[in-house]
mmCIF file of C-alpha atoms in Angstrom:
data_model
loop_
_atom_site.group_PDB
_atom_site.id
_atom_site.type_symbol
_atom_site.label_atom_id
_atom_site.label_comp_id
_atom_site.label_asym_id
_atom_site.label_seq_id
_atom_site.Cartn_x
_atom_site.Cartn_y
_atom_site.Cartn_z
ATOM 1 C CA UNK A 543 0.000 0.000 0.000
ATOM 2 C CA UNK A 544 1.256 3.608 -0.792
ATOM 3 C CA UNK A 545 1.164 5.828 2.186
ATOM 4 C CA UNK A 546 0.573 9.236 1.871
ATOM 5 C CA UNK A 547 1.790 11.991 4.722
ATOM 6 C CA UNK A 548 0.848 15.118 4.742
ATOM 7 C CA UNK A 549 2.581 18.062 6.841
ATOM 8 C CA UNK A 550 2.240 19.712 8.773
ATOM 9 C CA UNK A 551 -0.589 18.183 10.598
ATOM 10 C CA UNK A 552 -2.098 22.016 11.692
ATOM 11 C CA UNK A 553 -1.491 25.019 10.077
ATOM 12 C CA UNK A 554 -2.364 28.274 12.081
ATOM 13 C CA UNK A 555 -2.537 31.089 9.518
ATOM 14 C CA UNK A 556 -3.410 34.791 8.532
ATOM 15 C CA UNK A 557 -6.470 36.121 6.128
ATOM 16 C CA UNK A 558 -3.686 37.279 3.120
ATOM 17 C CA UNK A 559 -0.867 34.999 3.708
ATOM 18 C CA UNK A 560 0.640 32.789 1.406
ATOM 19 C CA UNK A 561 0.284 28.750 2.712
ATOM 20 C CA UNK A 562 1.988 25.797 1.205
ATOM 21 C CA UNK A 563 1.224 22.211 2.000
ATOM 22 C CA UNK A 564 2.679 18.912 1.271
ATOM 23 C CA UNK A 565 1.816 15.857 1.002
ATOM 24 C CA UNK A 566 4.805 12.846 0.548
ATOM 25 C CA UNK A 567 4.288 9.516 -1.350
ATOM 26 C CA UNK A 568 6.238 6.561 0.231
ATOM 27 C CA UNK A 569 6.877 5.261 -3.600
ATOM 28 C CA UNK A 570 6.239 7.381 -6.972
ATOM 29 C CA UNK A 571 2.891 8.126 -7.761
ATOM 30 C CA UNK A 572 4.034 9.542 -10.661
ATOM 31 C CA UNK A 573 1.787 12.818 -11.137
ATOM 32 C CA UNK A 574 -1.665 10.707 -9.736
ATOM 33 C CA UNK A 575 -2.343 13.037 -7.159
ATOM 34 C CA UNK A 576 -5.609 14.682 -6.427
ATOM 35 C CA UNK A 577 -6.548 17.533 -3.617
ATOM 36 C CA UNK A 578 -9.744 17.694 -2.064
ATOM 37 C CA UNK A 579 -10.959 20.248 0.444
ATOM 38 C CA UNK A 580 -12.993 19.856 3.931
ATOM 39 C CA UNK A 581 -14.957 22.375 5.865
ATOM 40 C CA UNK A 582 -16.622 21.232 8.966
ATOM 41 C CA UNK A 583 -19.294 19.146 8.583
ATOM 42 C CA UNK A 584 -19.170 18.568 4.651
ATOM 43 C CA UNK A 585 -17.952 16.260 2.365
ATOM 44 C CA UNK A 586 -14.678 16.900 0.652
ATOM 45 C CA UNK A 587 -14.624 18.849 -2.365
ATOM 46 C CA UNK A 588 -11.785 18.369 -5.030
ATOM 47 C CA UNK A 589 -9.472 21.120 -6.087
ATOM 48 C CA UNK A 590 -6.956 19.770 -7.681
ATOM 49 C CA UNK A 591 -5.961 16.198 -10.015
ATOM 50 C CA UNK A 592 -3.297 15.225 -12.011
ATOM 51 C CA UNK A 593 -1.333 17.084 -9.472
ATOM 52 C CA UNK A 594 -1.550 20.430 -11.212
ATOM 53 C CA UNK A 595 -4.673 20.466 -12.486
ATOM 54 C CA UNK A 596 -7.761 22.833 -11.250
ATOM 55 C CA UNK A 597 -10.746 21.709 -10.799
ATOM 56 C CA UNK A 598 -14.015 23.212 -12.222
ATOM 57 C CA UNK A 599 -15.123 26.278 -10.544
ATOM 58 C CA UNK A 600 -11.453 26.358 -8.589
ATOM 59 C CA UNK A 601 -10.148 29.865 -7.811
ATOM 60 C CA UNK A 602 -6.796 29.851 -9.483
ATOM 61 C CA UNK A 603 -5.204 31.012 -5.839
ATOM 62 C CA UNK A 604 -5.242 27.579 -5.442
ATOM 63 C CA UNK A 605 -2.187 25.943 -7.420
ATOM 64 C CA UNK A 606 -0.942 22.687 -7.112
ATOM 65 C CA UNK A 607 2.830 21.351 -7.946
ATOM 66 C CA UNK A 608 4.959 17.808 -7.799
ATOM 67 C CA UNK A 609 5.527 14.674 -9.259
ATOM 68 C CA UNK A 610 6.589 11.014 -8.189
ATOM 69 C CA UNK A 611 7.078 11.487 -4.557
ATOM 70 C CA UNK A 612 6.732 14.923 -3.083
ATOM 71 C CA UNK A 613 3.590 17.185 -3.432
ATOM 72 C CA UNK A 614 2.596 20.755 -2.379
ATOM 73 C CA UNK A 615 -0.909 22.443 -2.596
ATOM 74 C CA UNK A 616 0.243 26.661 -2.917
ATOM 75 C CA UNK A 617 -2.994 29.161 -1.815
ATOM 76 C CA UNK A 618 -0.893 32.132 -2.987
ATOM 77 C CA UNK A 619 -3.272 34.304 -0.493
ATOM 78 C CA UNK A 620 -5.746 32.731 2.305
ATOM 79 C CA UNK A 621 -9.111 33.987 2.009
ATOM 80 C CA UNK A 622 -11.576 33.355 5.021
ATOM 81 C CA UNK A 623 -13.047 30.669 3.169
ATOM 82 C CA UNK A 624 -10.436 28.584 2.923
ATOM 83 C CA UNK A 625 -9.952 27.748 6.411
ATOM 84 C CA UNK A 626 -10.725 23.807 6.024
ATOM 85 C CA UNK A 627 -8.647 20.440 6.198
ATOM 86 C CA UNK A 628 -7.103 19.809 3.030
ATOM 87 C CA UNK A 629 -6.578 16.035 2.046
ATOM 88 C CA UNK A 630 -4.359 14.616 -1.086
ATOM 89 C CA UNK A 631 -5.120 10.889 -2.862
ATOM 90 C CA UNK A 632 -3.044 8.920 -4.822
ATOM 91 C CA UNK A 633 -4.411 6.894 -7.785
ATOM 92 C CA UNK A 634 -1.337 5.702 -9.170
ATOM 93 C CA UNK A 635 -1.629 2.377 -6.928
ATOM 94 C CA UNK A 636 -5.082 1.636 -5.926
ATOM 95 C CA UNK A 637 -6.267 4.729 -3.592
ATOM 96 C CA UNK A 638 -5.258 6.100 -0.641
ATOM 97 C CA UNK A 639 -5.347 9.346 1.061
ATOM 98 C CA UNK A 640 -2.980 11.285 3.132
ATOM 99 C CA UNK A 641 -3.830 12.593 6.881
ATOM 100 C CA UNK A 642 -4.970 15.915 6.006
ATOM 101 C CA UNK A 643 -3.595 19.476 7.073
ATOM 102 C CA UNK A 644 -6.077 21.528 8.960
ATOM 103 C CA UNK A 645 -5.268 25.031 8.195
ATOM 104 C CA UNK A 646 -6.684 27.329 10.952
ATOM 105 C CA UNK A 647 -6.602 30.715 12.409
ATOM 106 C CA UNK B 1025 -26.522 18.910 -11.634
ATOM 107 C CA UNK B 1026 -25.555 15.812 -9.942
ATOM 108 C CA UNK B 1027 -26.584 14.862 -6.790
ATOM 109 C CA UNK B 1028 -25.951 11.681 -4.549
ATOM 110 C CA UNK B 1029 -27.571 10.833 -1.127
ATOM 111 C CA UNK B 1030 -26.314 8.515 1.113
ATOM 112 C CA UNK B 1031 -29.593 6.745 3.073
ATOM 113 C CA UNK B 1032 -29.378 3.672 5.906
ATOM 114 C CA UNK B 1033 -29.470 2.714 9.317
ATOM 115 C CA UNK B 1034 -27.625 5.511 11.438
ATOM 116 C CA UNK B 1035 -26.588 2.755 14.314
ATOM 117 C CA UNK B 1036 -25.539 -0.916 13.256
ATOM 118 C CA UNK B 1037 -24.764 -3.384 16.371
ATOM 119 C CA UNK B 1038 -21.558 -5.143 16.712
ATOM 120 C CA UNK B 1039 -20.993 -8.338 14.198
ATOM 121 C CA UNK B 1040 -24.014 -7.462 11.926
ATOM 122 C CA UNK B 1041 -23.852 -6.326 8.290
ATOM 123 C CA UNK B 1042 -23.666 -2.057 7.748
ATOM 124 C CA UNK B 1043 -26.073 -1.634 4.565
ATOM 125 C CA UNK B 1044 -26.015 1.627 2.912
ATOM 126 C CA UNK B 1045 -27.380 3.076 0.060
ATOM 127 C CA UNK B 1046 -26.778 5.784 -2.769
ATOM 128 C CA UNK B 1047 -29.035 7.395 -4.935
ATOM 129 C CA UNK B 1048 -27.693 9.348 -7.544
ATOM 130 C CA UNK B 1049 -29.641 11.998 -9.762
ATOM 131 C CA UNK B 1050 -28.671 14.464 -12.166
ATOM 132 C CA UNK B 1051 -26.790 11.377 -13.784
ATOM 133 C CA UNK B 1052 -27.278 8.102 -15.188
ATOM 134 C CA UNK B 1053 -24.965 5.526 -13.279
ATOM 135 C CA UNK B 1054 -25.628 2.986 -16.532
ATOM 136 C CA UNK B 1055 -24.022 6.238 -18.891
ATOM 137 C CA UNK B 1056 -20.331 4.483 -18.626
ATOM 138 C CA UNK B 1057 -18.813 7.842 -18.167
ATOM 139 C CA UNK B 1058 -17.555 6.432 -14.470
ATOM 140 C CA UNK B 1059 -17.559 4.566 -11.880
ATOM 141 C CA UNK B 1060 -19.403 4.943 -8.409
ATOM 142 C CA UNK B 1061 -17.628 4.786 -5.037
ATOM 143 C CA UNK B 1062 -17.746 4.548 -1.851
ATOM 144 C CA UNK B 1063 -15.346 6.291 0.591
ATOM 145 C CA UNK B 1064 -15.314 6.466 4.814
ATOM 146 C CA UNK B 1065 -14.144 8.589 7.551
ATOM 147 C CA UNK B 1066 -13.882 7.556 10.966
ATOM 148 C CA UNK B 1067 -14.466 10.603 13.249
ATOM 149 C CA UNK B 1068 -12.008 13.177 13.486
ATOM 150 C CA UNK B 1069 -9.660 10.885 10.724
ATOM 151 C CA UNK B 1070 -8.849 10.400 7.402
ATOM 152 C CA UNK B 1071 -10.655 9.016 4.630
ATOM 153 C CA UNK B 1072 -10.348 5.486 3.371
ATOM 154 C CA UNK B 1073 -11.536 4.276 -0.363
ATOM 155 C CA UNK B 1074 -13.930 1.218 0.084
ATOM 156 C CA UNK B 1075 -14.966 0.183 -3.150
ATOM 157 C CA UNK B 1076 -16.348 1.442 -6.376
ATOM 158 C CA UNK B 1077 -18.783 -0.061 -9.020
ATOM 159 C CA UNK B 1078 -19.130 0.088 -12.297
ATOM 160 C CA UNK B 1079 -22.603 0.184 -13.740
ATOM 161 C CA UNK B 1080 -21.868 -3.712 -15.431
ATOM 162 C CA UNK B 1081 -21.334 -4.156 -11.556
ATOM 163 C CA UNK B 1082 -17.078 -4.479 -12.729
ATOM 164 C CA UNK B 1083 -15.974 -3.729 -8.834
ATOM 165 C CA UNK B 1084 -12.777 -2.835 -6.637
ATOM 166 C CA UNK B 1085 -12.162 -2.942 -3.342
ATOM 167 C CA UNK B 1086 -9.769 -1.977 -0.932
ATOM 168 C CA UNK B 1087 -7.709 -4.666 -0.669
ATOM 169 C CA UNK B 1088 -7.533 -4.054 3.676
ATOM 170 C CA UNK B 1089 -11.827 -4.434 3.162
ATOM 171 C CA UNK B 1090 -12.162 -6.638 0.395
ATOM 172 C CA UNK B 1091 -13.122 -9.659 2.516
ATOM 173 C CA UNK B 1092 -16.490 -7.704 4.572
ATOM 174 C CA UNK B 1093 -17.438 -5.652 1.412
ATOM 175 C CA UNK B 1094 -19.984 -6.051 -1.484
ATOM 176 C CA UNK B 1095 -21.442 -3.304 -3.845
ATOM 177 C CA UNK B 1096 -23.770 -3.855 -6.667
ATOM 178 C CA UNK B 1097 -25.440 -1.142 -8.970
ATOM 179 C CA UNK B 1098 -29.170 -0.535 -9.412
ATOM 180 C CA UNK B 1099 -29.519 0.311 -12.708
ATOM 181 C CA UNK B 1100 -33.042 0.731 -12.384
ATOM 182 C CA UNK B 1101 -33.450 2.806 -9.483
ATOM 183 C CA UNK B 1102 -30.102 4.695 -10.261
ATOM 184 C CA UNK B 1103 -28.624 3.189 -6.829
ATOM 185 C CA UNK B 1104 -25.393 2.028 -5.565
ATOM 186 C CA UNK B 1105 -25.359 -0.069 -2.616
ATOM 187 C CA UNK B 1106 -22.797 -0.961 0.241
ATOM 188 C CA UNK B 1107 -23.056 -4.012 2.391
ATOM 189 C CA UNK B 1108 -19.855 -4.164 5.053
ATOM 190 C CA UNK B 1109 -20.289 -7.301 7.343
ATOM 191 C CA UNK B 1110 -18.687 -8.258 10.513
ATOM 192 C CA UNK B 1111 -18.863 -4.973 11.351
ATOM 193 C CA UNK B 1112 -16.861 -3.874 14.616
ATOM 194 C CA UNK B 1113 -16.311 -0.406 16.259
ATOM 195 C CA UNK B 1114 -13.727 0.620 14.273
ATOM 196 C CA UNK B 1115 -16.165 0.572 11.478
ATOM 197 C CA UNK B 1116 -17.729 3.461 12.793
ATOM 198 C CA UNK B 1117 -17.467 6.633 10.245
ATOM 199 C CA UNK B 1118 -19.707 9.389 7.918
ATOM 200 C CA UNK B 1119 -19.734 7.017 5.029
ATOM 201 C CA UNK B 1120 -19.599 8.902 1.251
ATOM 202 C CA UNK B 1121 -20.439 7.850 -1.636
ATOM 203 C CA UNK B 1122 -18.531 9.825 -4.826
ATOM 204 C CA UNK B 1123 -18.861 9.738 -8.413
ATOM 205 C CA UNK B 1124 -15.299 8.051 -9.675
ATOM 206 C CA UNK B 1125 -13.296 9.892 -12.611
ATOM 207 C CA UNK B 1126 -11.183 7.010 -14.290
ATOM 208 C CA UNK B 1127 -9.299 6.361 -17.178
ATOM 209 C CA UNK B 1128 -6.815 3.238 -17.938
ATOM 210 C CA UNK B 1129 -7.055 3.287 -13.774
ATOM 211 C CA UNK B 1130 -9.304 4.666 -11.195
ATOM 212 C CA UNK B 1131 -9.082 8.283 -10.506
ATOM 213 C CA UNK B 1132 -10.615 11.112 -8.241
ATOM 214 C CA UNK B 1133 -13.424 11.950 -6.940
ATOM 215 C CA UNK B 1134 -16.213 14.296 -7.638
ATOM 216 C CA UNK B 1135 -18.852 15.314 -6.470
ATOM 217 C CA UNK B 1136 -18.817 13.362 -3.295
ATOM 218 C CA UNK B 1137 -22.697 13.187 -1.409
ATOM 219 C CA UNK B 1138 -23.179 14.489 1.551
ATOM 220 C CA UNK B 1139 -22.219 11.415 3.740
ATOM 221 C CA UNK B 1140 -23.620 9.819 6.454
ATOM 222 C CA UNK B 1141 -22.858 8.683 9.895
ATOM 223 C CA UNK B 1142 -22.644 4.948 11.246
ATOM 224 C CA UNK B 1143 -22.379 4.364 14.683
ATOM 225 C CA UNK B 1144 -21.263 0.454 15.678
ATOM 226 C CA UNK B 1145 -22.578 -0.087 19.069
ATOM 227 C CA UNK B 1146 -24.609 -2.526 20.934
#
């Protein structure tokens, strides 16, 4: 099984700034890498595949970088609403997820 | 616009079978475009894949799962179902089920439903 860590587990952050998070593969995914997106009490909501890739409706803050083993999701500034747990999958291998990141106030 | 709703028993007592359902509208689950699945997250943890269902009822499972779980596709009703047996504490989790991109392999995920929370206890 491919595990996925993310880091760091909790993120405390400002409206504005600029966050990066990263998620490690414990072999190469290649670029099969998909981010999703939590807020309390929802389902996840995905931002990102093929590593790099938007997803419809995405604000293009959110950018996404990486390939075979090490992955980082870039919001280049933190709005309000994007105060959520952010999880990355790999599909390269069956499908796992990573941990998350909570990134909070 | 696509929605899915997961429906079922909200408790499920220790060693029985957890059978959960998802309806799917806005879509036609016999289309081919994808494949259905099912995803879980035990509370205040990360998600795990479960399975996921192709309308010809083709399946995968998570190998770690593969010997509790069934699924099977509804064409008719535009359903997928879960059935997870033997079913234990740790089993507890908001289970989701997602519409599954693929290609040559299984992708991502979206839209995911809303989810829904199983409690195992006696």
């Amino acid at each position: 099984e491919i595990v996925m860590t993310q880091s760091p587990a909790t993120l405390s952050v400002f409206v504005g700034e600029r966050v990066i998070l990263s998620c490690r593969a414990s072999q190469s995914v290649s670029n099969n890498l998909a981010w999703y997106q939590q807020k309390p009490g929802q389902a996840p909501r995905l931002l990102m595949y093929g590593a790099s890739t938007r997803a419809t409706g995405i604000p293009a803050r959110f950018s996404g970088s990486g390939s075979g083993t090490h992955f980082t999701l870039t919001i280049s500034s933190l709005q309000s609403e994007d105060f959520a747990i952010y999880h990355c999958q790999q599909y390269s291998t069956w499908l796992t997820f990573g941990g998350g990141t909570k990134v909070e106030i | 616009q696509l929605q899915l709703q997961e429906s079922g028993p909200g408790l499920v007592k220790p060693s029985e079978t957890l059978s959960l359902t998802c309806t799917v509208s806005g879509d036609s689950i016999s289309s081919g475009r994808y494949y259905w699945g099912w995803i879980r997250q035990p509370p205040g943890k990360g998600l795990e894949w479960i399975a996921s269902i192709y309308y010809n009822a083709a399946t995968y499972y998570n190998p770690s799962l593969k010997s509790r779980v069934t699924t099977s596709a509804d064409t008719s009703k535009n359903q997928i179902s879960l059935n997870l047996n033997s079913v234990t504490a740790a089993d507890t989790a908001v289970y989701y089920c997602a519409r599954h991109h693929y290609g040559t392999i299984l992708f991502y995920f979206d839209p995911w439903g809303q989810g829904t929370l199983v409690t195992v206890s006696s």
